[in-house]
XYZ file of C-alpha atoms in Angstrom:
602
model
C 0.000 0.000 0.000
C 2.721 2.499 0.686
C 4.629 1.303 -2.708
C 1.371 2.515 -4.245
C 0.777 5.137 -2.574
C 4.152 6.122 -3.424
C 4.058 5.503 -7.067
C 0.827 7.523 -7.175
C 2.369 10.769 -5.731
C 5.194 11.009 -7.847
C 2.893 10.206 -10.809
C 0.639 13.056 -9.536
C 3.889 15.161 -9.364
C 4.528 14.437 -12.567
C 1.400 15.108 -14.520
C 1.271 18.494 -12.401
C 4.600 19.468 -13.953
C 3.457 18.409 -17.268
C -0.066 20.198 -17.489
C 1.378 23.614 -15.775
C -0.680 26.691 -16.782
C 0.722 28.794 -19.177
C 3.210 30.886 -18.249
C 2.143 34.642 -17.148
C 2.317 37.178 -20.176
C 4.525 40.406 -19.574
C 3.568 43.368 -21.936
C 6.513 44.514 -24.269
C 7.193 48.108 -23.631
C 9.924 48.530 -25.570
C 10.704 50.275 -28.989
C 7.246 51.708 -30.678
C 4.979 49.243 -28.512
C 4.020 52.307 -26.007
C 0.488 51.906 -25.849
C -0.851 54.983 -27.286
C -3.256 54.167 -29.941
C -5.841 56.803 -31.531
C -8.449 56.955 -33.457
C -7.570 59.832 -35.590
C -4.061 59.386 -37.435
C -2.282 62.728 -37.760
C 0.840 63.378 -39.793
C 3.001 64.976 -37.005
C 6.193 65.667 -38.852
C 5.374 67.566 -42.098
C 2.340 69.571 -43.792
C 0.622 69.074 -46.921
C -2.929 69.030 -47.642
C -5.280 68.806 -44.775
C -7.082 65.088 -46.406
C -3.220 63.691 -46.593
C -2.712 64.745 -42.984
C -5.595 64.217 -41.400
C -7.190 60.736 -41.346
C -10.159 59.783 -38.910
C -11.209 56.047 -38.352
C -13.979 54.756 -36.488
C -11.403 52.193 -34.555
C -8.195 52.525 -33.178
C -6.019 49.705 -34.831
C -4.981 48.097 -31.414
C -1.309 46.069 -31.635
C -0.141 44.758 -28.420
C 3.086 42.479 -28.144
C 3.392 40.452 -24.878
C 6.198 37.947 -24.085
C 6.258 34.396 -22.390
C 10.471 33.730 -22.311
C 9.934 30.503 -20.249
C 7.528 27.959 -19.111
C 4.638 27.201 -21.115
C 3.393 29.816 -23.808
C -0.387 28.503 -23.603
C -3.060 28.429 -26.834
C -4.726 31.491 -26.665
C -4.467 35.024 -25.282
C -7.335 37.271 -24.196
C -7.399 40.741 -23.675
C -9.180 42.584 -20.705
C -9.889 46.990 -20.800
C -10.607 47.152 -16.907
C -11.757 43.781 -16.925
C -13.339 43.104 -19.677
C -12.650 41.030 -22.351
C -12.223 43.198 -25.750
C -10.381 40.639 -27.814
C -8.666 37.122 -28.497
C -6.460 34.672 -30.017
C -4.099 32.258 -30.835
C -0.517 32.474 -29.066
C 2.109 32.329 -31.632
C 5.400 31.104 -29.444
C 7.374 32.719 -26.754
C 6.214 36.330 -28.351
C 2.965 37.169 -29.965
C 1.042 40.364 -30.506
C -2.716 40.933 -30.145
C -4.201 42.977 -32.837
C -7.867 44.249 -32.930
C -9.768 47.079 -33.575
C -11.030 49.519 -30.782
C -13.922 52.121 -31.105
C -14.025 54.099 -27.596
C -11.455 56.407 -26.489
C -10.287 56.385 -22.877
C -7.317 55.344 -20.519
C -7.453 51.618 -19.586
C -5.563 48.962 -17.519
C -4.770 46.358 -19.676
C -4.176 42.865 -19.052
C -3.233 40.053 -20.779
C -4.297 36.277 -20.240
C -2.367 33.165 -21.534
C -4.703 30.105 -21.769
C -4.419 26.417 -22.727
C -6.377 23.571 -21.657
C -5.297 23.309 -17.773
C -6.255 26.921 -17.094
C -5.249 30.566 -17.453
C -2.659 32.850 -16.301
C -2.886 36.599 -16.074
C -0.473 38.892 -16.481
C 0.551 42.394 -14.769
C -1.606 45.528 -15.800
C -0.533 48.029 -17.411
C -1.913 51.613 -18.840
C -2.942 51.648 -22.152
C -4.450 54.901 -24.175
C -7.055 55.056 -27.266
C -7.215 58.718 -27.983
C -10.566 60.187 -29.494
C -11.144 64.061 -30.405
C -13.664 64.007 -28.018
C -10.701 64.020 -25.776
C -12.006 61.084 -23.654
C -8.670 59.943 -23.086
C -7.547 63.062 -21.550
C -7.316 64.366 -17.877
C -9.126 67.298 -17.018
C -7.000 70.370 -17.994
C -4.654 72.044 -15.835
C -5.751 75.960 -16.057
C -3.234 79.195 -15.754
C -5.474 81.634 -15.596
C -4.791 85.228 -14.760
C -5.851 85.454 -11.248
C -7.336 88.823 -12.072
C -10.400 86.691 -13.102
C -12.778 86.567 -10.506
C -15.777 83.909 -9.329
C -19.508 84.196 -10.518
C -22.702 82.849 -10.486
C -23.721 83.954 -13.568
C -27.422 81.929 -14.697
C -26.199 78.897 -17.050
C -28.854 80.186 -19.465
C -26.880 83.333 -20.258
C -24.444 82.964 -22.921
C -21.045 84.722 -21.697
C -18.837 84.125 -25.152
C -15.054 85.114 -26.064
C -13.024 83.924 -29.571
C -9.840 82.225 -28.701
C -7.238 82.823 -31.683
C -5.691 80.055 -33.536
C -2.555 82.545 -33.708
C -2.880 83.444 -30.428
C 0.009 80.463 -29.359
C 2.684 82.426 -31.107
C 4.137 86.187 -30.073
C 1.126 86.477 -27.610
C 2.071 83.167 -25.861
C -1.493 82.774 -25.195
C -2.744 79.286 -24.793
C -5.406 77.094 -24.023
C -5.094 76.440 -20.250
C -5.021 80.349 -19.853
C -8.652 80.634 -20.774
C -10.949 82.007 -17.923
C -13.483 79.140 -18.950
C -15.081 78.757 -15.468
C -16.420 82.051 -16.650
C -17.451 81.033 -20.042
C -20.356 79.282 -21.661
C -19.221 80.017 -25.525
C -15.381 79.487 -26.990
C -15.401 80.650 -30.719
C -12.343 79.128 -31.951
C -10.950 81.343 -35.074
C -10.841 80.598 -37.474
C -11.350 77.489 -40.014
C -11.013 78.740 -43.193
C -12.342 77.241 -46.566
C -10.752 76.543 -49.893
C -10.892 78.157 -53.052
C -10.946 81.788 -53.802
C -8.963 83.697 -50.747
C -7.518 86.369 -52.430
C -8.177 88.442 -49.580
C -5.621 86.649 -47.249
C -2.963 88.315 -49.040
C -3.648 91.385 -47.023
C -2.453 89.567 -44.085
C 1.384 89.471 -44.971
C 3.354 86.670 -43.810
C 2.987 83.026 -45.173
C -0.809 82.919 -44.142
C -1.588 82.748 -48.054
C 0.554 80.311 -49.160
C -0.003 78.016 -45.717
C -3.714 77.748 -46.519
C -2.857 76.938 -50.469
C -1.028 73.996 -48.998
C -3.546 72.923 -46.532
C -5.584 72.678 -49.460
C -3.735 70.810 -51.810
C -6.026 68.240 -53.283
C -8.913 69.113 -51.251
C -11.627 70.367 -53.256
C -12.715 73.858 -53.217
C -15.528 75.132 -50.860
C -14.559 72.574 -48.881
C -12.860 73.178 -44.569
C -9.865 72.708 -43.621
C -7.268 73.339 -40.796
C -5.118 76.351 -41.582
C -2.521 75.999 -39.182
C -1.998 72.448 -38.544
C 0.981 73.470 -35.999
C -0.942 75.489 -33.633
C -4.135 73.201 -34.035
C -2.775 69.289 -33.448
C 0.872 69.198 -34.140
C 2.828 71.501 -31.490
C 3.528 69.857 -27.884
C 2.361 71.804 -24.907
C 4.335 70.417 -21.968
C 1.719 72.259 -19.330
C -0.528 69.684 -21.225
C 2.414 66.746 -20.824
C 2.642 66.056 -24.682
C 5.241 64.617 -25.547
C 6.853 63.003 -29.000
C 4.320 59.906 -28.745
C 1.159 61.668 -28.124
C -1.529 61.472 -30.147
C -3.166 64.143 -30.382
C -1.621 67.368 -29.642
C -1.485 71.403 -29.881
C -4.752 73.636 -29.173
C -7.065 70.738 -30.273
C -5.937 68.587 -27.343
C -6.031 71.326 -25.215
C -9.042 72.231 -25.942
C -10.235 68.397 -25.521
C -8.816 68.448 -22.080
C -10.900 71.543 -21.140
C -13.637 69.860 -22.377
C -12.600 67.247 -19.636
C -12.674 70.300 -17.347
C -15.592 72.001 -18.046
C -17.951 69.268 -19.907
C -21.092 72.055 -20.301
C -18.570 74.309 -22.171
C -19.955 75.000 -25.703
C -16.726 75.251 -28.532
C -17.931 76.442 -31.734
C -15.215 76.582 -34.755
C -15.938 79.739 -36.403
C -15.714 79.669 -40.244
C -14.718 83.240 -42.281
C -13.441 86.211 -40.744
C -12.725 89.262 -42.417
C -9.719 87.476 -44.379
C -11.353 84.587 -44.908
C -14.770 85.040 -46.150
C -14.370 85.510 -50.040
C -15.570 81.606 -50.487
C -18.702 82.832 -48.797
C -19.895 84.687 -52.113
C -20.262 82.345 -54.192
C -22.942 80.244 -52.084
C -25.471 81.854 -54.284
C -24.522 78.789 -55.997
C -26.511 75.988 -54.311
C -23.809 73.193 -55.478
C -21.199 75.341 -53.259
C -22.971 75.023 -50.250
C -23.696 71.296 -50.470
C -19.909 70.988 -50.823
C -19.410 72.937 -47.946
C -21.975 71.585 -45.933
C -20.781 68.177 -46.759
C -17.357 68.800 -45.762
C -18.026 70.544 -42.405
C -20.137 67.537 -41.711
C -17.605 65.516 -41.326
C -15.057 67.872 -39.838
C -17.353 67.825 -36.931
C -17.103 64.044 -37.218
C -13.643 63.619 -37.453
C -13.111 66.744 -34.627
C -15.787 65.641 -32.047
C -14.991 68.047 -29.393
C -17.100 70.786 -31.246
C -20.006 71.614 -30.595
C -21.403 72.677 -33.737
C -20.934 75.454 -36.314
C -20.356 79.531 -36.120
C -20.534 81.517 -39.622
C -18.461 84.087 -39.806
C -19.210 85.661 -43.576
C -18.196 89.264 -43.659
C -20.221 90.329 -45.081
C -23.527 89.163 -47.153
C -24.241 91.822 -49.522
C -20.303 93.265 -49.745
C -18.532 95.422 -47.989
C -15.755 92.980 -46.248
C -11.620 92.951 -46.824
C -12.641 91.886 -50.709
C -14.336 95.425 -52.581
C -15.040 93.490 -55.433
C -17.551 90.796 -53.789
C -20.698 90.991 -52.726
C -23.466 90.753 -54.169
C -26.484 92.765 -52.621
C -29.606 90.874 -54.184
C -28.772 87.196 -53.897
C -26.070 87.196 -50.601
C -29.286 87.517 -48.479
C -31.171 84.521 -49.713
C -27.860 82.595 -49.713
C -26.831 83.040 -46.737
C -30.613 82.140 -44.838
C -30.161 79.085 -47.092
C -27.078 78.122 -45.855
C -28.131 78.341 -42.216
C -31.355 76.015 -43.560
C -28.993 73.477 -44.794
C -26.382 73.846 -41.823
C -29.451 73.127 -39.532
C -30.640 70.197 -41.274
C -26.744 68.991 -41.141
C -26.234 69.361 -37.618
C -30.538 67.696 -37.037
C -28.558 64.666 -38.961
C -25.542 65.026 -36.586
C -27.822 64.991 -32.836
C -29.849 62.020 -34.670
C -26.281 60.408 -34.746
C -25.066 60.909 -31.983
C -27.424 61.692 -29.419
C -26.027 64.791 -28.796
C -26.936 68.464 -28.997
C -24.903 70.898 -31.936
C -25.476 74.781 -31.863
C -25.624 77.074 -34.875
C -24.667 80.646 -34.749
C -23.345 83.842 -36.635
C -21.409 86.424 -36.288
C -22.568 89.418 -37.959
C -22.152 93.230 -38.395
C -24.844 95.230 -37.030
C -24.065 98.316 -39.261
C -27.466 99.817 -41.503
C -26.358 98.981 -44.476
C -25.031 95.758 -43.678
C -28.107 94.656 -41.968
C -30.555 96.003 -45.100
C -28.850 93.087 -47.138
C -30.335 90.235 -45.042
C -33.368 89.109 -43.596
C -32.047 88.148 -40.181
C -35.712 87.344 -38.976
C -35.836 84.395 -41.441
C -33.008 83.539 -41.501
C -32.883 83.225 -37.282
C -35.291 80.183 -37.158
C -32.443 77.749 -38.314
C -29.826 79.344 -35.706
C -29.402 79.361 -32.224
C -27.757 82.853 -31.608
C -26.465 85.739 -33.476
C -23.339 87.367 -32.134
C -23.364 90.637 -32.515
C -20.543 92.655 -33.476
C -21.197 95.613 -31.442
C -17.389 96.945 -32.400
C -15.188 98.466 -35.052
C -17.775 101.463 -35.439
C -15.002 103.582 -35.945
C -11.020 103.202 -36.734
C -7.625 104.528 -37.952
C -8.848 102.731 -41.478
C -9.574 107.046 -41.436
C -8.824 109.692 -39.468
C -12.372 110.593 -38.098
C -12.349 109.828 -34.642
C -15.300 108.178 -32.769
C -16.310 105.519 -30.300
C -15.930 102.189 -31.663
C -17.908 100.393 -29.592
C -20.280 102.598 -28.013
C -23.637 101.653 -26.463
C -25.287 104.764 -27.943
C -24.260 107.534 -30.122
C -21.511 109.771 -28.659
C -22.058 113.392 -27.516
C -19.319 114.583 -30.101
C -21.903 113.727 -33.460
C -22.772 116.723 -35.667
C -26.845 117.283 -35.836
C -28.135 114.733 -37.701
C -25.520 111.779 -37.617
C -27.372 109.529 -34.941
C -30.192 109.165 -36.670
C -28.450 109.436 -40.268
C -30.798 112.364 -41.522
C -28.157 114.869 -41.939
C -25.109 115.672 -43.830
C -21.816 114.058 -43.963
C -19.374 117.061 -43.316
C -16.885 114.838 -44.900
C -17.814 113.604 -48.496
C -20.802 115.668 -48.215
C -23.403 113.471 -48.962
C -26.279 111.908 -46.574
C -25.290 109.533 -43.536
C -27.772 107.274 -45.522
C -28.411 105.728 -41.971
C -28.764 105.869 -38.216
C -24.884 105.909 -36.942
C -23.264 102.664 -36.131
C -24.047 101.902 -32.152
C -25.364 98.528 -30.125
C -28.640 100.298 -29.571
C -29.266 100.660 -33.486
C -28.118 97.374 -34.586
C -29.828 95.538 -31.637
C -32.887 97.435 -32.126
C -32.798 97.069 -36.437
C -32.510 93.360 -35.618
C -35.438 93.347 -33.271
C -37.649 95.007 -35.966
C -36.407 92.644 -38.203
C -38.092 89.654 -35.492
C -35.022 88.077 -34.109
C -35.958 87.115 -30.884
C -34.357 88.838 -28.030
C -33.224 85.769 -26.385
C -31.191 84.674 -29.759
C -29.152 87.749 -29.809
C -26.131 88.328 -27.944
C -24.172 91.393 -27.867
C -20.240 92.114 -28.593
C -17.431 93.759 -26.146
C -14.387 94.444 -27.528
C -11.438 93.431 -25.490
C -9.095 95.932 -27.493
C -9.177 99.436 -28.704
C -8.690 101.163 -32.040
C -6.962 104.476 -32.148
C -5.228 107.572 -33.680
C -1.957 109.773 -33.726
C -2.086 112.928 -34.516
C -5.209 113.919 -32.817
C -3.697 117.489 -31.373
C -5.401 119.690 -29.253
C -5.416 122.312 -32.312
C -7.926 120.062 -34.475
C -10.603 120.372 -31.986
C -13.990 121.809 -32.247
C -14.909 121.058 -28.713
C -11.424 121.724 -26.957
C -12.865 119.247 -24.277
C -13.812 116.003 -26.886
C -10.730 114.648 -28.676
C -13.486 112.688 -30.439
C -14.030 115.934 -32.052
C -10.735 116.106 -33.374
C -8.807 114.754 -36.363
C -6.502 111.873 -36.454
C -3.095 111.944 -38.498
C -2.885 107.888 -39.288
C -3.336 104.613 -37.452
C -2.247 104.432 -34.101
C 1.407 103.267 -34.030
C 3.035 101.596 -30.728
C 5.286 98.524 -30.068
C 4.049 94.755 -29.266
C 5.354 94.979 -26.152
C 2.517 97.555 -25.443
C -0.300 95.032 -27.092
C 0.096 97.094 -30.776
C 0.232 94.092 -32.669
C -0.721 96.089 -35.666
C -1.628 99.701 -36.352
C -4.811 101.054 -35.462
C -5.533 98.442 -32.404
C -4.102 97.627 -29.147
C -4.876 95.026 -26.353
C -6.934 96.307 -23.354
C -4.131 94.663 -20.672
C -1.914 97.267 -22.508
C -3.883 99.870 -22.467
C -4.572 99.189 -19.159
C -1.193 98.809 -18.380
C 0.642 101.660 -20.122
C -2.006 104.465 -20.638
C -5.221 104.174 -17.908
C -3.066 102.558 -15.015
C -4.058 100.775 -12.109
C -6.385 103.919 -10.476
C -7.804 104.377 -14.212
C -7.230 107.947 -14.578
C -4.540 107.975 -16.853
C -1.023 107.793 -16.886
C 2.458 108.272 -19.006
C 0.586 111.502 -20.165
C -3.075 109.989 -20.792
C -6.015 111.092 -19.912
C -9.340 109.576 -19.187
C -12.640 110.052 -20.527
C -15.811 109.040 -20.327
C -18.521 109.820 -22.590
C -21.853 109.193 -20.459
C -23.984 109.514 -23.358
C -22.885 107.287 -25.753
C -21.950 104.859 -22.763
C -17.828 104.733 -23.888
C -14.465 105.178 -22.511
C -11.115 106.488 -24.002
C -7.768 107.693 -23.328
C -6.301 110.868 -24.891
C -2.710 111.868 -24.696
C -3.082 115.619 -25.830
C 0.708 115.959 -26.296
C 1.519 113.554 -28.534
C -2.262 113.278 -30.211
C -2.670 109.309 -29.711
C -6.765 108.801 -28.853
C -7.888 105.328 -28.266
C -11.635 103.999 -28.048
C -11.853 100.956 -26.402
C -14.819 99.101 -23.976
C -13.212 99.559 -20.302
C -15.230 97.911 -17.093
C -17.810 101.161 -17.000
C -18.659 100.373 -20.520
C -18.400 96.634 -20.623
C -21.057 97.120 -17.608
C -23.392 99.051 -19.000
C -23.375 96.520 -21.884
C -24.623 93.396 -19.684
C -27.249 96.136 -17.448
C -28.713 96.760 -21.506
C -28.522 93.129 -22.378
C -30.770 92.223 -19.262
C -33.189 95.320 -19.622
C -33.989 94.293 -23.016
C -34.066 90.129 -21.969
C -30.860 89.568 -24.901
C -29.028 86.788 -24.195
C -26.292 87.408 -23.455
C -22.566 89.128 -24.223
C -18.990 87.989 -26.324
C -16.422 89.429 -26.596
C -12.841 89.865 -28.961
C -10.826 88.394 -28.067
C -9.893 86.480 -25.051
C -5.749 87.059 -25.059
C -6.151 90.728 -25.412
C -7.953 91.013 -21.679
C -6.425 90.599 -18.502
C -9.486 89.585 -16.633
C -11.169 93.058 -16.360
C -13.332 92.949 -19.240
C -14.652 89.534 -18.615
C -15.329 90.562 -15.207
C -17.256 93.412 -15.954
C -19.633 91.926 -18.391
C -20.294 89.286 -15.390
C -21.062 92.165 -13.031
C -22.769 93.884 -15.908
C -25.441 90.805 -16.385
C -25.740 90.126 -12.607
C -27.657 93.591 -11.708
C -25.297 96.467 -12.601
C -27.365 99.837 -12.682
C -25.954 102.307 -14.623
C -25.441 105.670 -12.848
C -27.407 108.815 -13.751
C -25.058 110.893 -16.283
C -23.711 114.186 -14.634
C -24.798 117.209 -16.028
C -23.154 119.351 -18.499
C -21.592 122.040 -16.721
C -23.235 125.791 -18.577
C -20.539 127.217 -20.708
C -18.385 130.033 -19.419
C-alpha cells in the first residue's frame, strides 16, 4: 500500500509538472509598442494638404506584443480593458502580438491572459491609451489663468462668449489652459477657413496665403480645412504633458482636455473672418454650399470636441476685406439658405449621436449691412447671433469716434445719430442711423429676431489715432471731435500688434493705469452719453476707443433690460481679466449711474 501510494504521488507530481498553466504574459514596452493608440491618425512631422494629414477612423487599430520567455506559452491570449474582455487569439510562441480594432477612447488597464487547456494565467496591468477628439482619453486640464479673473454665479442660461485665436500660441504666448473658462459658456475658436478663392488673405502678410494653399492641396474647393496644422494638433504643450508619442496634440488637445474640465462648455469653430470670407460669395450657388456643408459635416465628425458650427461671412451683400464681392440681391437669400442646410446637417448630426450641436453667426450690425439680409428668417435655423457691437469707428480714417459705443456719442454733428443729416466729410447723406449697439440691436429686433437669440459684442481691445492734437478740436474738451493723423502706431510689447488696435491689458497697463485715470501723459474720458471710454494723450495726439469695465457694464445692465441673451467678446488674449469681469457684473444687476450734467458754458 505504501509502494502505491508512493508511485501515485510522484505520478501526480509528474502530470502536475506536465499540465502547468501557461506561463504569465509580460507586456513589451519597448521600442514603438508604447500603448498609445488613436483613433484619428495625424501626420506629425510635415504639412501638406489637410485630407493627406488628417485621417479619422472609427477604430483605433490596437497592436499589443506580450512575451512568455519561459515555461509554457499557452493556446490562446485574451485581452481585458478594466476587466473586460475586448479581444482574443491564438498564441504564436514565446512572443505574440494581439491585434484588434477599438472604437471608444479612454485610458485603460490592460491585461493580458495566456490560456491552454489546464487553465489561465494573467499577467501584470498596465496603462494603455485610445485617444478620441472628443478628448475622452484626456485628464481634465490644468488651467493658468490670470488670477485677475474673478468667481460668478452667472445663470447657465446666459451665454457669456469670447473667440480664442488660432494665432494666439505664437508672439502672444497665449494658450489654451489660460482661458478664464469657469467664466465662459461660448469658446469661438478662429478661425477654419475654406478653400478656393482667398484672395483676400494676401492682405495679411506673412505666409498665411501660401499656408492655406497647402492645406488645401487636393482638397476640393468650398470645402474646410485646418489652416494651421501646428498650432491646431501638431505643437507639444508640456503644461498639457505632450510629448513626442502623443496622439493628439497642440490647441485641439487642449481644448479636448478643457472639455474634460468644463464638460457644459460649448466650442464652436468659427468659419470666415474678415480674411477669410471671399468663399462665402459664391454660395449663391446651391452646389457650393452642399460641398461645404458636406465637408463641415464631417469635420465635426472627425473633430468631435465641437459643438457645432459659427458663420463668420463678412459680409452678405459686400462690404468685407474683398471690394469686389458681394453681391447685394442674392447674398441675403444665400446666406438664410445656408443656415437652412447647416441646420438640417447638424438635425442629422444629434440624430447620430445623441447629442446636442449649436448654430450661430457672427454678424455686423451696421445699416447697411443689416438692409442686405433678412435676419428674422433667416434666425429660425440658428441658435444665436453674435453681434458685433465693435469696429464702429477706426484709424482705417482719421475721423475719430467711439468704436464700440452703447449709444451715439455726444461729439456727433446734428443729424448723424439718426443718419438724416449731412456728412461734413464727403458731403453726402449719412444714408443711416450711426453705427451703435442700440441701433443694430434694435434694427434686428424690428427685423423679429428674438431677443433671447441675440447676444451682444465687447471688444477686449481698442482702435486708435496719432495725430489727434489739441489744435484740431472743435470742442477743446472732446478729442473725439478732433482729427486723427494715421493709425495708431506703438510697439508689441505695449499690445500694438498692428496699427490702429491695441490690447486692453496694454492699455490698461501703459495708458489708464491701475487707479484708471490715466497715466504716461493719458487722460481719461468718459462719454456718459454714448456709454464709452477712451484715453487721450493731448501731447503727442494718440486717442484710443476701447470698452473699459464702466462700458463693458453698461453693456450686460442693456442686455438684461432688453431680456438679450447674453454678451462675447474679442478676443480672449487681449484682456487681462477686467473685461470679462465686468460683463459678469454687468449681467448680474449692474445699474448704470445717472449721467452728470453738463456744466453751462463760461
Amino acid at each position: 500500500m505504501k509502494r502505491n501510494i508512493l508511485a501515485a504521488s510522484i505520478l501526480a507530481a509528474m502530470s502536475t509538472s506536465v499540465m502547468a498553466a501557461p506561463a504569465a504574459p509580460s507586456i513589451d514596452m519597448y521600442g514603438s509598442n508604447n500603448l498609445q493608440f488613436s483613433k484619428i491618425e495625424l501626420a506629425m512631422e510635415t504639412t501638406s494638404g489637410y485630407n493627406s494629414m488628417v485621417k479619422y477612423n472609427e477604430e483605433a487599430q490596437i497592436a499589443i506584443k506580450f512575451n512568455q520567455w519561459s515555461g509554457t506559452p499557452g493556446d490562446t491570449y485574451k485581452v481585458y480593458f478594466d476587466g473586460v474582455e475586448v479581444a482574443s487569439g491564438p498564441i504564436t510562441g514565446s512572443q505574440t502580438t494581439a491585434t484588434f480594432g477599438y472604437a471608444k477612447g479612454g485610458v485603460y488597464d490592460v491585461v493580458i491572459e495566456a490560456c491552454d487547456a489546464t487553465g489561465c494565467t494573467k499577467g501584470a496591468a498596465a496603462k494603455l491609451t485610445v485617444a478620441d477628439t472628443d478628448g475622452s482619453h484626456l485628464a481634465p486640464l490644468t488651467m493658468n489663468v490670470d488670477p485677475n479673473n474673478k468667481s460668478y454665479n452667472t445663470d447657465k442660461n446666459t451665454v457669456v462668449g469670447t473667440y480664442f485665436v488660432e494665432w494666439g500660441i505664437y508672439d502672444r504666448n497665449y494658450t489654451v489652459d489660460n482661458i478664464p473658462a469657469d467664466n465662459l459658456t461660448h469658446i469661438l475658436y478662429g478661425f477654419i477657413p475654406i478653400c478656393g478663392p482667398n484672395e483676400s488673405l494676401k492682405s495679411v502678410g506673412g505666409n498665411s496665403f501660401n499656408a492655406l494653399k497647402t492645406a488645401c492641396s487636393g482638397v476640393p474647393d468650398y470645402e474646410v480645412v485646418i489652416h494651421d496644422p501646428w498650432a491646431a494638433y501638431q505643437k507639444s504643450f508640456k503644461q498639457a504633458g505632450h510629448d513626442f508619442n502623443t496622439p493628439i496634440k497642440g490647441n485641439f488637445a487642449m481644448m479636448m482636455a478643457l472639455k474634460q474640465r468644463n464638460p457644459d462648455l460649448k466650442i464652436l469653430p468659427s468659419i470666415g473672418g474678415w480674411t477669410l470670407s471671399d468663399p462665402f460669395f459664391y454660395f449663391t450657388d446651391k452646389s457650393k454650399r452642399d460641398t461645404f456643408v458636406a465637408s463641415t459635416k464631417k469635420f465635426l465628425q472627425t473633430w468631435k470636441f465641437f459643438d457645432g458650427v459659427d458663420i463668420d461671412w463678412e459680409f452678405p451683400g459686400g462690404g468685407g476685406e474683398n471690394p469686389n464681392l458681394g453681391d447685394p440681391v442674392n447674398d441675403g437669400p444665400a446666406y438664410i439658405a445656408l443656415m437652412q442646410e447647416l441646420r438640417a446637417m447638424l438635425d442629422e448630426l444629434e440624430a447620430e449621436t445623441g447629442r446636442k450641436y449649436e448654430l450661430t453667426s457672427a454678424i455686423n450690425v451696421g445699416w447697411d449691412k443689416l438692409q442686405d439680409v433678412d435676419y428674422g428668417e433667416a434666425i429660425q435655423y440658428m441658435d444665436y447671433i453674435f453681434s458685433m457691437n465693435y469696429d464702429f469707428f477706426g484709424g482705417w480714417n482719421n475721423v475719430p469716434g467711439h468704436q464700440a459705443g452703447l449709444y451715439c456719442g455726444s461729439f456727433m454733428a446734428p443729424g448723424q445719430c439718426d443718419g438724416t443729416g449731412i456728412n461734413p466729410d464727403t458731403g453726402k447723406a449719412y444714408g443711416g442711423p450711426a453705427y451703435t449697439v442700440e441701433h443694430g440691436i434694435t434694427a434686428l429686433l424690428a427685423q423679429g429676431v428674438p431677443a433671447n437669440k441675440l447676444v451682444v459684442g465687447t471688444a477686449m481691445y481698442g482702435r486708435g489715432w496719432d495725430g489727434v492734437m489739441p489744435s484740431s478740436l472743435t470742442n477743446p474738451n472732446d478729442p473725439m471731435t478732433g482729427t486723427g493723423n494715421g493709425k495708431l502706431t506703438g510697439t508689441k510689447a505695449q499690445g500694438v500688434w498692428e496699427a490702429g488696435v491695441i490690447d486692453y491689458k496694454g492699455i490698461k497697463q501703459y495708458m489708464l493705469g491701475a487707479n484708471e485715470t490715466g497715466i504716461n501723459g493719458f487722460e481719461y474720458g468718459y462719454d456718459e452719453q454714448a456709454q464709452a471710454a477712451y484715453v487721450w494723450n493731448r501731447s503727442n495726439g494718440k486717442l484710443i476707443t476701447f470698452d473699459d469695465q464702466r462700458s463693458t457694464k453698461a453693456k450686460g445692465a442693456y442686455v438684461r433690460d432688453l431680456g438679450l441673451a447674453g454678451l462675447f467678446s474679442w478676443e480672449i488674449d487681449a484682456d487681462n481679466g477686467d473685461i470679462l469681469n465686468a460683463m459678469h457684473e454687468g449681467l448680474n444687476g449692474y445699474v448704470v449711474p445717472t449721467p452728470t450734467p453738463t456744466a453751462e458754458p463760461t
